[in-house]
Amino acid sequence: MLDNGYDYMLAMQDAMDEKKFLLVLTLLAKTPDDSVVQQTNNKQQNLFHILSMNAGGCSFEHLKRIYETLKKRGVKTQAKDIFQRTALHYSVKSTCY
């Protein structure tokens, strides 16, 4: 799918939505361009927002690895989406903090 033009950002979002966190780590490793990882969706949510909404049930070790990778790749932890919410808002809402 990715070889046929499927967007890496959307693939990572879909993997997070499906709670496939090992796939997220694989996709992050296969995406050398930081600007791809820093993209936002149509709600101006970056991968920290998406991770925060889907973190329930994920092992702490996987969450930590994904978090550290996103931070290292320049994804903004304090970015606000179109609802003026940061990833922390979604973490609290989903009780994953």
PDB file of N, CA and C in Angstrom:
ATOM      1  N   MET A   1       0.817  -1.193   0.000  1.00  0.00           N
ATOM      2  CA  MET A   1       0.000   0.000   0.000  1.00  0.00           C
ATOM      3  C   MET A   1       0.858   1.253   0.000  1.00  0.00           C
ATOM      4  N   LEU A   2       1.868   1.284   0.847  1.00  0.00           N
ATOM      5  CA  LEU A   2       2.708   2.468   0.924  1.00  0.00           C
ATOM      6  C   LEU A   2       3.477   2.686  -0.369  1.00  0.00           C
ATOM      7  N   ASP A   3       3.849   1.599  -1.039  1.00  0.00           N
ATOM      8  CA  ASP A   3       4.544   1.719  -2.312  1.00  0.00           C
ATOM      9  C   ASP A   3       3.634   2.277  -3.401  1.00  0.00           C
ATOM     10  N   ASN A   4       2.331   2.158  -3.212  1.00  0.00           N
ATOM     11  CA  ASN A   4       1.368   2.653  -4.191  1.00  0.00           C
ATOM     12  C   ASN A   4       0.853   4.046  -3.864  1.00  0.00           C
ATOM     13  N   GLY A   5       1.549   4.759  -2.983  1.00  0.00           N
ATOM     14  CA  GLY A   5       1.206   6.146  -2.715  1.00  0.00           C
ATOM     15  C   GLY A   5       0.366   6.406  -1.480  1.00  0.00           C
ATOM     16  N   TYR A   6       0.091   5.385  -0.673  1.00  0.00           N
ATOM     17  CA  TYR A   6      -0.664   5.613   0.558  1.00  0.00           C
ATOM     18  C   TYR A   6       0.190   6.464   1.488  1.00  0.00           C
ATOM     19  N   ASP A   7      -0.352   7.509   1.989  1.00  0.00           N
ATOM     20  CA  ASP A   7       0.355   8.490   2.797  1.00  0.00           C
ATOM     21  C   ASP A   7       0.852   7.887   4.119  1.00  0.00           C
ATOM     22  N   TYR A   8       2.130   8.084   4.428  1.00  0.00           N
ATOM     23  CA  TYR A   8       2.711   7.541   5.663  1.00  0.00           C
ATOM     24  C   TYR A   8       2.035   8.112   6.908  1.00  0.00           C
ATOM     25  N   MET A   9       1.721   9.394   6.886  1.00  0.00           N
ATOM     26  CA  MET A   9       1.054  10.008   8.042  1.00  0.00           C
ATOM     27  C   MET A   9      -0.294   9.325   8.281  1.00  0.00           C
ATOM     28  N   LEU A  10      -1.060   9.134   7.212  1.00  0.00           N
ATOM     29  CA  LEU A  10      -2.354   8.459   7.362  1.00  0.00           C
ATOM     30  C   LEU A  10      -2.179   7.009   7.791  1.00  0.00           C
ATOM     31  N   ALA A  11      -1.139   6.364   7.299  1.00  0.00           N
ATOM     32  CA  ALA A  11      -0.873   4.977   7.695  1.00  0.00           C
ATOM     33  C   ALA A  11      -0.571   4.903   9.189  1.00  0.00           C
ATOM     34  N   MET A  12       0.215   5.859   9.695  1.00  0.00           N
ATOM     35  CA  MET A  12       0.519   5.866  11.128  1.00  0.00           C
ATOM     36  C   MET A  12      -0.726   6.170  11.944  1.00  0.00           C
ATOM     37  N   GLN A  13      -1.550   7.105  11.466  1.00  0.00           N
ATOM     38  CA  GLN A  13      -2.799   7.412  12.163  1.00  0.00           C
ATOM     39  C   GLN A  13      -3.719   6.193  12.179  1.00  0.00           C
ATOM     40  N   ASP A  14      -3.847   5.539  11.046  1.00  0.00           N
ATOM     41  CA  ASP A  14      -4.687   4.330  10.984  1.00  0.00           C
ATOM     42  C   ASP A  14      -4.160   3.236  11.913  1.00  0.00           C
ATOM     43  N   ALA A  15      -2.850   3.067  11.956  1.00  0.00           N
ATOM     44  CA  ALA A  15      -2.253   2.056  12.834  1.00  0.00           C
ATOM     45  C   ALA A  15      -2.535   2.383  14.301  1.00  0.00           C
ATOM     46  N   MET A  16      -2.448   3.665  14.665  1.00  0.00           N
ATOM     47  CA  MET A  16      -2.764   4.062  16.045  1.00  0.00           C
ATOM     48  C   MET A  16      -4.241   3.835  16.344  1.00  0.00           C
ATOM     49  N   ASP A  17      -5.103   4.201  15.383  1.00  0.00           N
ATOM     50  CA  ASP A  17      -6.543   4.006  15.581  1.00  0.00           C
ATOM     51  C   ASP A  17      -6.889   2.535  15.783  1.00  0.00           C
ATOM     52  N   GLU A  18      -6.122   1.656  15.160  1.00  0.00           N
ATOM     53  CA  GLU A  18      -6.356   0.214  15.278  1.00  0.00           C
ATOM     54  C   GLU A  18      -5.530  -0.418  16.403  1.00  0.00           C
ATOM     55  N   LYS A  19      -4.832   0.415  17.165  1.00  0.00           N
ATOM     56  CA  LYS A  19      -4.008  -0.043  18.302  1.00  0.00           C
ATOM     57  C   LYS A  19      -2.892  -0.996  17.869  1.00  0.00           C
ATOM     58  N   LYS A  20      -2.325  -0.741  16.712  1.00  0.00           N
ATOM     59  CA  LYS A  20      -1.218  -1.540  16.162  1.00  0.00           C
ATOM     60  C   LYS A  20       0.078  -0.759  16.389  1.00  0.00           C
ATOM     61  N   PHE A  21       0.509  -0.697  17.636  1.00  0.00           N
ATOM     62  CA  PHE A  21       1.608   0.180  18.007  1.00  0.00           C
ATOM     63  C   PHE A  21       2.965  -0.315  17.517  1.00  0.00           C
ATOM     64  N   LEU A  22       3.140  -1.603  17.364  1.00  0.00           N
ATOM     65  CA  LEU A  22       4.384  -2.096  16.764  1.00  0.00           C
ATOM     66  C   LEU A  22       4.480  -1.676  15.301  1.00  0.00           C
ATOM     67  N   LEU A  23       3.351  -1.648  14.616  1.00  0.00           N
ATOM     68  CA  LEU A  23       3.330  -1.165  13.238  1.00  0.00           C
ATOM     69  C   LEU A  23       3.688   0.318  13.190  1.00  0.00           C
ATOM     70  N   VAL A  24       3.212   1.084  14.153  1.00  0.00           N
ATOM     71  CA  VAL A  24       3.565   2.509  14.226  1.00  0.00           C
ATOM     72  C   VAL A  24       5.079   2.664  14.338  1.00  0.00           C
ATOM     73  N   LEU A  25       5.689   1.884  15.210  1.00  0.00           N
ATOM     74  CA  LEU A  25       7.150   1.953  15.368  1.00  0.00           C
ATOM     75  C   LEU A  25       7.861   1.570  14.071  1.00  0.00           C
ATOM     76  N   THR A  26       7.351   0.573  13.381  1.00  0.00           N
ATOM     77  CA  THR A  26       7.940   0.164  12.101  1.00  0.00           C
ATOM     78  C   THR A  26       7.813   1.281  11.072  1.00  0.00           C
ATOM     79  N   LEU A  27       6.631   1.884  10.980  1.00  0.00           N
ATOM     80  CA  LEU A  27       6.423   2.971  10.030  1.00  0.00           C
ATOM     81  C   LEU A  27       7.311   4.173  10.345  1.00  0.00           C
ATOM     82  N   LEU A  28       7.462   4.479  11.625  1.00  0.00           N
ATOM     83  CA  LEU A  28       8.350   5.578  12.009  1.00  0.00           C
ATOM     84  C   LEU A  28       9.790   5.300  11.587  1.00  0.00           C
ATOM     85  N   ALA A  29      10.207   4.057  11.724  1.00  0.00           N
ATOM     86  CA  ALA A  29      11.570   3.684  11.344  1.00  0.00           C
ATOM     87  C   ALA A  29      11.760   3.740   9.828  1.00  0.00           C
ATOM     88  N   LYS A  30      10.701   3.504   9.077  1.00  0.00           N
ATOM     89  CA  LYS A  30      10.791   3.481   7.617  1.00  0.00           C
ATOM     90  C   LYS A  30      10.524   4.841   6.981  1.00  0.00           C
ATOM     91  N   THR A  31      10.242   5.840   7.795  1.00  0.00           N
ATOM     92  CA  THR A  31       9.950   7.183   7.284  1.00  0.00           C
ATOM     93  C   THR A  31      11.114   8.107   7.627  1.00  0.00           C
ATOM     94  N   PRO A  32      12.056   8.293   6.706  1.00  0.00           N
ATOM     95  CA  PRO A  32      13.236   9.098   7.013  1.00  0.00           C
ATOM     96  C   PRO A  32      12.961  10.605   7.051  1.00  0.00           C
ATOM     97  N   ASP A  33      11.882  11.052   6.414  1.00  0.00           N
ATOM     98  CA  ASP A  33      11.596  12.476   6.293  1.00  0.00           C
ATOM     99  C   ASP A  33      10.800  12.969   7.503  1.00  0.00           C
ATOM    100  N   ASP A  34      11.427  13.820   8.331  1.00  0.00           N
ATOM    101  CA  ASP A  34      10.758  14.344   9.522  1.00  0.00           C
ATOM    102  C   ASP A  34       9.503  15.132   9.185  1.00  0.00           C
ATOM    103  N   SER A  35       9.485  15.798   8.043  1.00  0.00           N
ATOM    104  CA  SER A  35       8.307  16.602   7.693  1.00  0.00           C
ATOM    105  C   SER A  35       7.065  15.737   7.512  1.00  0.00           C
ATOM    106  N   VAL A  36       7.239  14.489   7.124  1.00  0.00           N
ATOM    107  CA  VAL A  36       6.094  13.571   7.005  1.00  0.00           C
ATOM    108  C   VAL A  36       5.542  13.269   8.390  1.00  0.00           C
ATOM    109  N   VAL A  37       6.414  13.028   9.338  1.00  0.00           N
ATOM    110  CA  VAL A  37       6.015  12.691  10.711  1.00  0.00           C
ATOM    111  C   VAL A  37       5.387  13.904  11.400  1.00  0.00           C
ATOM    112  N   GLN A  38       5.760  15.104  10.980  1.00  0.00           N
ATOM    113  CA  GLN A  38       5.256  16.332  11.591  1.00  0.00           C
ATOM    114  C   GLN A  38       3.940  16.819  10.999  1.00  0.00           C
ATOM    115  N   GLN A  39       3.420  16.143  10.010  1.00  0.00           N
ATOM    116  CA  GLN A  39       2.174  16.567   9.365  1.00  0.00           C
ATOM    117  C   GLN A  39       0.995  16.482  10.328  1.00  0.00           C
ATOM    118  N   THR A  40      -0.070  17.155   9.946  1.00  0.00           N
ATOM    119  CA  THR A  40      -1.313  17.103  10.716  1.00  0.00           C
ATOM    120  C   THR A  40      -2.447  16.633   9.814  1.00  0.00           C
ATOM    121  N   ASN A  41      -3.515  16.160  10.458  1.00  0.00           N
ATOM    122  CA  ASN A  41      -4.687  15.730   9.699  1.00  0.00           C
ATOM    123  C   ASN A  41      -5.601  16.929   9.442  1.00  0.00           C
ATOM    124  N   ASN A  42      -6.801  16.667   8.944  1.00  0.00           N
ATOM    125  CA  ASN A  42      -7.717  17.756   8.597  1.00  0.00           C
ATOM    126  C   ASN A  42      -8.257  18.505   9.817  1.00  0.00           C
ATOM    127  N   LYS A  43      -8.020  17.975  11.005  1.00  0.00           N
ATOM    128  CA  LYS A  43      -8.394  18.663  12.245  1.00  0.00           C
ATOM    129  C   LYS A  43      -7.185  19.322  12.897  1.00  0.00           C
ATOM    130  N   GLN A  44      -6.087  19.403  12.151  1.00  0.00           N
ATOM    131  CA  GLN A  44      -4.821  19.974  12.624  1.00  0.00           C
ATOM    132  C   GLN A  44      -4.252  19.200  13.822  1.00  0.00           C
ATOM    133  N   GLN A  45      -4.544  17.915  13.880  1.00  0.00           N
ATOM    134  CA  GLN A  45      -4.023  17.049  14.940  1.00  0.00           C
ATOM    135  C   GLN A  45      -2.765  16.360  14.431  1.00  0.00           C
ATOM    136  N   ASN A  46      -1.718  16.430  15.242  1.00  0.00           N
ATOM    137  CA  ASN A  46      -0.487  15.731  14.874  1.00  0.00           C
ATOM    138  C   ASN A  46      -0.496  14.339  15.498  1.00  0.00           C
ATOM    139  N   LEU A  47       0.599  13.626  15.324  1.00  0.00           N
ATOM    140  CA  LEU A  47       0.633  12.242  15.813  1.00  0.00           C
ATOM    141  C   LEU A  47       0.598  12.149  17.338  1.00  0.00           C
ATOM    142  N   PHE A  48       0.990  13.203  18.047  1.00  0.00           N
ATOM    143  CA  PHE A  48       0.817  13.189  19.509  1.00  0.00           C
ATOM    144  C   PHE A  48      -0.664  13.210  19.877  1.00  0.00           C
ATOM    145  N   HIS A  49      -1.456  14.013  19.176  1.00  0.00           N
ATOM    146  CA  HIS A  49      -2.897  14.023  19.420  1.00  0.00           C
ATOM    147  C   HIS A  49      -3.476  12.621  19.203  1.00  0.00           C
ATOM    148  N   ILE A  50      -3.119  12.024  18.076  1.00  0.00           N
ATOM    149  CA  ILE A  50      -3.663  10.713  17.718  1.00  0.00           C
ATOM    150  C   ILE A  50      -3.216   9.650  18.718  1.00  0.00           C
ATOM    151  N   LEU A  51      -1.944   9.700  19.097  1.00  0.00           N
ATOM    152  CA  LEU A  51      -1.435   8.749  20.090  1.00  0.00           C
ATOM    153  C   LEU A  51      -2.187   8.896  21.404  1.00  0.00           C
ATOM    154  N   SER A  52      -2.405  10.124  21.844  1.00  0.00           N
ATOM    155  CA  SER A  52      -3.102  10.368  23.109  1.00  0.00           C
ATOM    156  C   SER A  52      -4.526   9.835  23.096  1.00  0.00           C
ATOM    157  N   MET A  53      -5.187   9.931  21.953  1.00  0.00           N
ATOM    158  CA  MET A  53      -6.566   9.444  21.851  1.00  0.00           C
ATOM    159  C   MET A  53      -6.644   7.920  21.835  1.00  0.00           C
ATOM    160  N   ASN A  54      -5.541   7.270  21.469  1.00  0.00           N
ATOM    161  CA  ASN A  54      -5.573   5.817  21.265  1.00  0.00           C
ATOM    162  C   ASN A  54      -4.642   5.041  22.187  1.00  0.00           C
ATOM    163  N   ALA A  55      -4.104   5.691  23.195  1.00  0.00           N
ATOM    164  CA  ALA A  55      -3.076   5.066  24.017  1.00  0.00           C
ATOM    165  C   ALA A  55      -3.595   3.989  24.968  1.00  0.00           C
ATOM    166  N   GLY A  56      -4.876   3.965  25.228  1.00  0.00           N
ATOM    167  CA  GLY A  56      -5.427   2.967  26.138  1.00  0.00           C
ATOM    168  C   GLY A  56      -5.147   1.556  25.644  1.00  0.00           C
ATOM    169  N   GLY A  57      -4.620   0.735  26.506  1.00  0.00           N
ATOM    170  CA  GLY A  57      -4.316  -0.647  26.137  1.00  0.00           C
ATOM    171  C   GLY A  57      -2.933  -0.846  25.557  1.00  0.00           C
ATOM    172  N   CYS A  58      -2.218   0.234  25.330  1.00  0.00           N
ATOM    173  CA  CYS A  58      -0.853   0.118  24.803  1.00  0.00           C
ATOM    174  C   CYS A  58       0.116  -0.051  25.967  1.00  0.00           C
ATOM    175  N   SER A  59       1.127  -0.867  25.762  1.00  0.00           N
ATOM    176  CA  SER A  59       2.118  -1.049  26.824  1.00  0.00           C
ATOM    177  C   SER A  59       2.891   0.243  27.030  1.00  0.00           C
ATOM    178  N   PHE A  60       3.300   0.467  28.249  1.00  0.00           N
ATOM    179  CA  PHE A  60       4.057   1.677  28.568  1.00  0.00           C
ATOM    180  C   PHE A  60       5.334   1.753  27.739  1.00  0.00           C
ATOM    181  N   GLU A  61       5.987   0.628  27.537  1.00  0.00           N
ATOM    182  CA  GLU A  61       7.244   0.614  26.779  1.00  0.00           C
ATOM    183  C   GLU A  61       7.020   1.068  25.335  1.00  0.00           C
ATOM    184  N   HIS A  62       5.968   0.601  24.695  1.00  0.00           N
ATOM    185  CA  HIS A  62       5.675   1.036  23.332  1.00  0.00           C
ATOM    186  C   HIS A  62       5.315   2.516  23.292  1.00  0.00           C
ATOM    187  N   LEU A  63       4.481   2.962  24.241  1.00  0.00           N
ATOM    188  CA  LEU A  63       4.124   4.380  24.307  1.00  0.00           C
ATOM    189  C   LEU A  63       5.371   5.246  24.464  1.00  0.00           C
ATOM    190  N   LYS A  64       6.244   4.823  25.343  1.00  0.00           N
ATOM    191  CA  LYS A  64       7.463   5.591  25.596  1.00  0.00           C
ATOM    192  C   LYS A  64       8.329   5.665  24.338  1.00  0.00           C
ATOM    193  N   ARG A  65       8.474   4.548  23.641  1.00  0.00           N
ATOM    194  CA  ARG A  65       9.289   4.536  22.419  1.00  0.00           C
ATOM    195  C   ARG A  65       8.679   5.419  21.339  1.00  0.00           C
ATOM    196  N   ILE A  66       7.364   5.350  21.180  1.00  0.00           N
ATOM    197  CA  ILE A  66       6.699   6.186  20.178  1.00  0.00           C
ATOM    198  C   ILE A  66       6.829   7.657  20.564  1.00  0.00           C
ATOM    199  N   TYR A  67       6.558   7.980  21.820  1.00  0.00           N
ATOM    200  CA  TYR A  67       6.666   9.358  22.302  1.00  0.00           C
ATOM    201  C   TYR A  67       8.065   9.913  22.052  1.00  0.00           C
ATOM    202  N   GLU A  68       9.071   9.176  22.464  1.00  0.00           N
ATOM    203  CA  GLU A  68      10.450   9.652  22.303  1.00  0.00           C
ATOM    204  C   GLU A  68      10.817   9.836  20.839  1.00  0.00           C
ATOM    205  N   THR A  69      10.354   8.936  19.987  1.00  0.00           N
ATOM    206  CA  THR A  69      10.631   9.051  18.556  1.00  0.00           C
ATOM    207  C   THR A  69       9.949  10.279  17.970  1.00  0.00           C
ATOM    208  N   LEU A  70       8.680  10.487  18.307  1.00  0.00           N
ATOM    209  CA  LEU A  70       7.968  11.656  17.791  1.00  0.00           C
ATOM    210  C   LEU A  70       8.613  12.944  18.262  1.00  0.00           C
ATOM    211  N   LYS A  71       8.977  12.994  19.519  1.00  0.00           N
ATOM    212  CA  LYS A  71       9.619  14.189  20.083  1.00  0.00           C
ATOM    213  C   LYS A  71      10.943  14.454  19.369  1.00  0.00           C
ATOM    214  N   LYS A  72      11.739  13.414  19.195  1.00  0.00           N
ATOM    215  CA  LYS A  72      13.037  13.537  18.521  1.00  0.00           C
ATOM    216  C   LYS A  72      12.872  13.985  17.067  1.00  0.00           C
ATOM    217  N   ARG A  73      11.778  13.593  16.450  1.00  0.00           N
ATOM    218  CA  ARG A  73      11.534  13.916  15.042  1.00  0.00           C
ATOM    219  C   ARG A  73      10.878  15.288  14.862  1.00  0.00           C
ATOM    220  N   GLY A  74      10.637  16.002  15.961  1.00  0.00           N
ATOM    221  CA  GLY A  74      10.158  17.383  15.872  1.00  0.00           C
ATOM    222  C   GLY A  74       8.657  17.579  15.909  1.00  0.00           C
ATOM    223  N   VAL A  75       7.918  16.550  16.314  1.00  0.00           N
ATOM    224  CA  VAL A  75       6.469  16.710  16.449  1.00  0.00           C
ATOM    225  C   VAL A  75       6.220  17.520  17.723  1.00  0.00           C
ATOM    226  N   LYS A  76       5.395  18.536  17.610  1.00  0.00           N
ATOM    227  CA  LYS A  76       5.160  19.476  18.716  1.00  0.00           C
ATOM    228  C   LYS A  76       4.183  18.902  19.740  1.00  0.00           C
ATOM    229  N   THR A  77       4.619  18.827  20.985  1.00  0.00           N
ATOM    230  CA  THR A  77       3.759  18.285  22.044  1.00  0.00           C
ATOM    231  C   THR A  77       2.678  19.274  22.464  1.00  0.00           C
ATOM    232  N   GLN A  78       2.907  20.562  22.279  1.00  0.00           N
ATOM    233  CA  GLN A  78       1.954  21.576  22.726  1.00  0.00           C
ATOM    234  C   GLN A  78       1.100  22.141  21.597  1.00  0.00           C
ATOM    235  N   ALA A  79       1.144  21.530  20.427  1.00  0.00           N
ATOM    236  CA  ALA A  79       0.351  22.010  19.292  1.00  0.00           C
ATOM    237  C   ALA A  79      -1.133  21.880  19.597  1.00  0.00           C
ATOM    238  N   LYS A  80      -1.905  22.858  19.146  1.00  0.00           N
ATOM    239  CA  LYS A  80      -3.358  22.840  19.338  1.00  0.00           C
ATOM    240  C   LYS A  80      -4.039  22.488  18.027  1.00  0.00           C
ATOM    241  N   ASP A  81      -5.094  21.702  18.140  1.00  0.00           N
ATOM    242  CA  ASP A  81      -5.880  21.340  16.962  1.00  0.00           C
ATOM    243  C   ASP A  81      -6.965  22.395  16.721  1.00  0.00           C
ATOM    244  N   ILE A  82      -7.887  22.131  15.814  1.00  0.00           N
ATOM    245  CA  ILE A  82      -8.919  23.126  15.495  1.00  0.00           C
ATOM    246  C   ILE A  82      -9.879  23.364  16.660  1.00  0.00           C
ATOM    247  N   PHE A  83      -9.863  22.489  17.644  1.00  0.00           N
ATOM    248  CA  PHE A  83     -10.703  22.641  18.836  1.00  0.00           C
ATOM    249  C   PHE A  83      -9.940  23.313  19.977  1.00  0.00           C
ATOM    250  N   GLN A  84      -8.699  23.764  19.666  1.00  0.00           N
ATOM    251  CA  GLN A  84      -7.808  24.413  20.640  1.00  0.00           C
ATOM    252  C   GLN A  84      -7.384  23.468  21.757  1.00  0.00           C
ATOM    253  N   ARG A  85      -7.278  22.181  21.432  1.00  0.00           N
ATOM    254  CA  ARG A  85      -6.855  21.170  22.405  1.00  0.00           C
ATOM    255  C   ARG A  85      -5.468  20.656  22.050  1.00  0.00           C
ATOM    256  N   THR A  86      -4.682  20.412  23.081  1.00  0.00           N
ATOM    257  CA  THR A  86      -3.377  19.784  22.904  1.00  0.00           C
ATOM    258  C   THR A  86      -3.531  18.278  23.099  1.00  0.00           C
ATOM    259  N   ALA A  87      -2.457  17.571  22.856  1.00  0.00           N
ATOM    260  CA  ALA A  87      -2.473  16.121  23.079  1.00  0.00           C
ATOM    261  C   ALA A  87      -2.785  15.798  24.538  1.00  0.00           C
ATOM    262  N   LEU A  88      -2.329  16.641  25.450  1.00  0.00           N
ATOM    263  CA  LEU A  88      -2.588  16.410  26.869  1.00  0.00           C
ATOM    264  C   LEU A  88      -4.092  16.407  27.172  1.00  0.00           C
ATOM    265  N   HIS A  89      -4.848  17.278  26.511  1.00  0.00           N
ATOM    266  CA  HIS A  89      -6.298  17.268  26.690  1.00  0.00           C
ATOM    267  C   HIS A  89      -6.882  15.896  26.371  1.00  0.00           C
ATOM    268  N   TYR A  90      -6.418  15.318  25.272  1.00  0.00           N
ATOM    269  CA  TYR A  90      -6.942  14.012  24.867  1.00  0.00           C
ATOM    270  C   TYR A  90      -6.442  12.898  25.776  1.00  0.00           C
ATOM    271  N   SER A  91      -5.241  13.055  26.314  1.00  0.00           N
ATOM    272  CA  SER A  91      -4.740  12.053  27.267  1.00  0.00           C
ATOM    273  C   SER A  91      -5.602  12.016  28.521  1.00  0.00           C
ATOM    274  N   VAL A  92      -5.934  13.201  29.021  1.00  0.00           N
ATOM    275  CA  VAL A  92      -6.768  13.281  30.220  1.00  0.00           C
ATOM    276  C   VAL A  92      -8.165  12.735  29.922  1.00  0.00           C
ATOM    277  N   LYS A  93      -8.698  13.104  28.766  1.00  0.00           N
ATOM    278  CA  LYS A  93     -10.035  12.643  28.384  1.00  0.00           C
ATOM    279  C   LYS A  93     -10.093  11.117  28.285  1.00  0.00           C
ATOM    280  N   SER A  94      -9.017  10.533  27.778  1.00  0.00           N
ATOM    281  CA  SER A  94      -9.020   9.074  27.627  1.00  0.00           C
ATOM    282  C   SER A  94      -8.386   8.373  28.827  1.00  0.00           C
ATOM    283  N   THR A  95      -8.076   9.125  29.870  1.00  0.00           N
ATOM    284  CA  THR A  95      -7.441   8.655  31.107  1.00  0.00           C
ATOM    285  C   THR A  95      -6.126   7.920  30.835  1.00  0.00           C
ATOM    286  N   CYS A  96      -5.380   8.389  29.853  1.00  0.00           N
ATOM    287  CA  CYS A  96      -4.075   7.803  29.524  1.00  0.00           C
ATOM    288  C   CYS A  96      -2.988   8.837  29.766  1.00  0.00           C
ATOM    289  N   TYR A  97      -2.708   9.125  31.008  1.00  0.00           N
ATOM    290  CA  TYR A  97      -1.687  10.107  31.337  1.00  0.00           C
ATOM    291  C   TYR A  97      -0.752   9.581  32.389  1.00  0.00           C
TER     292      TYR A  97
END
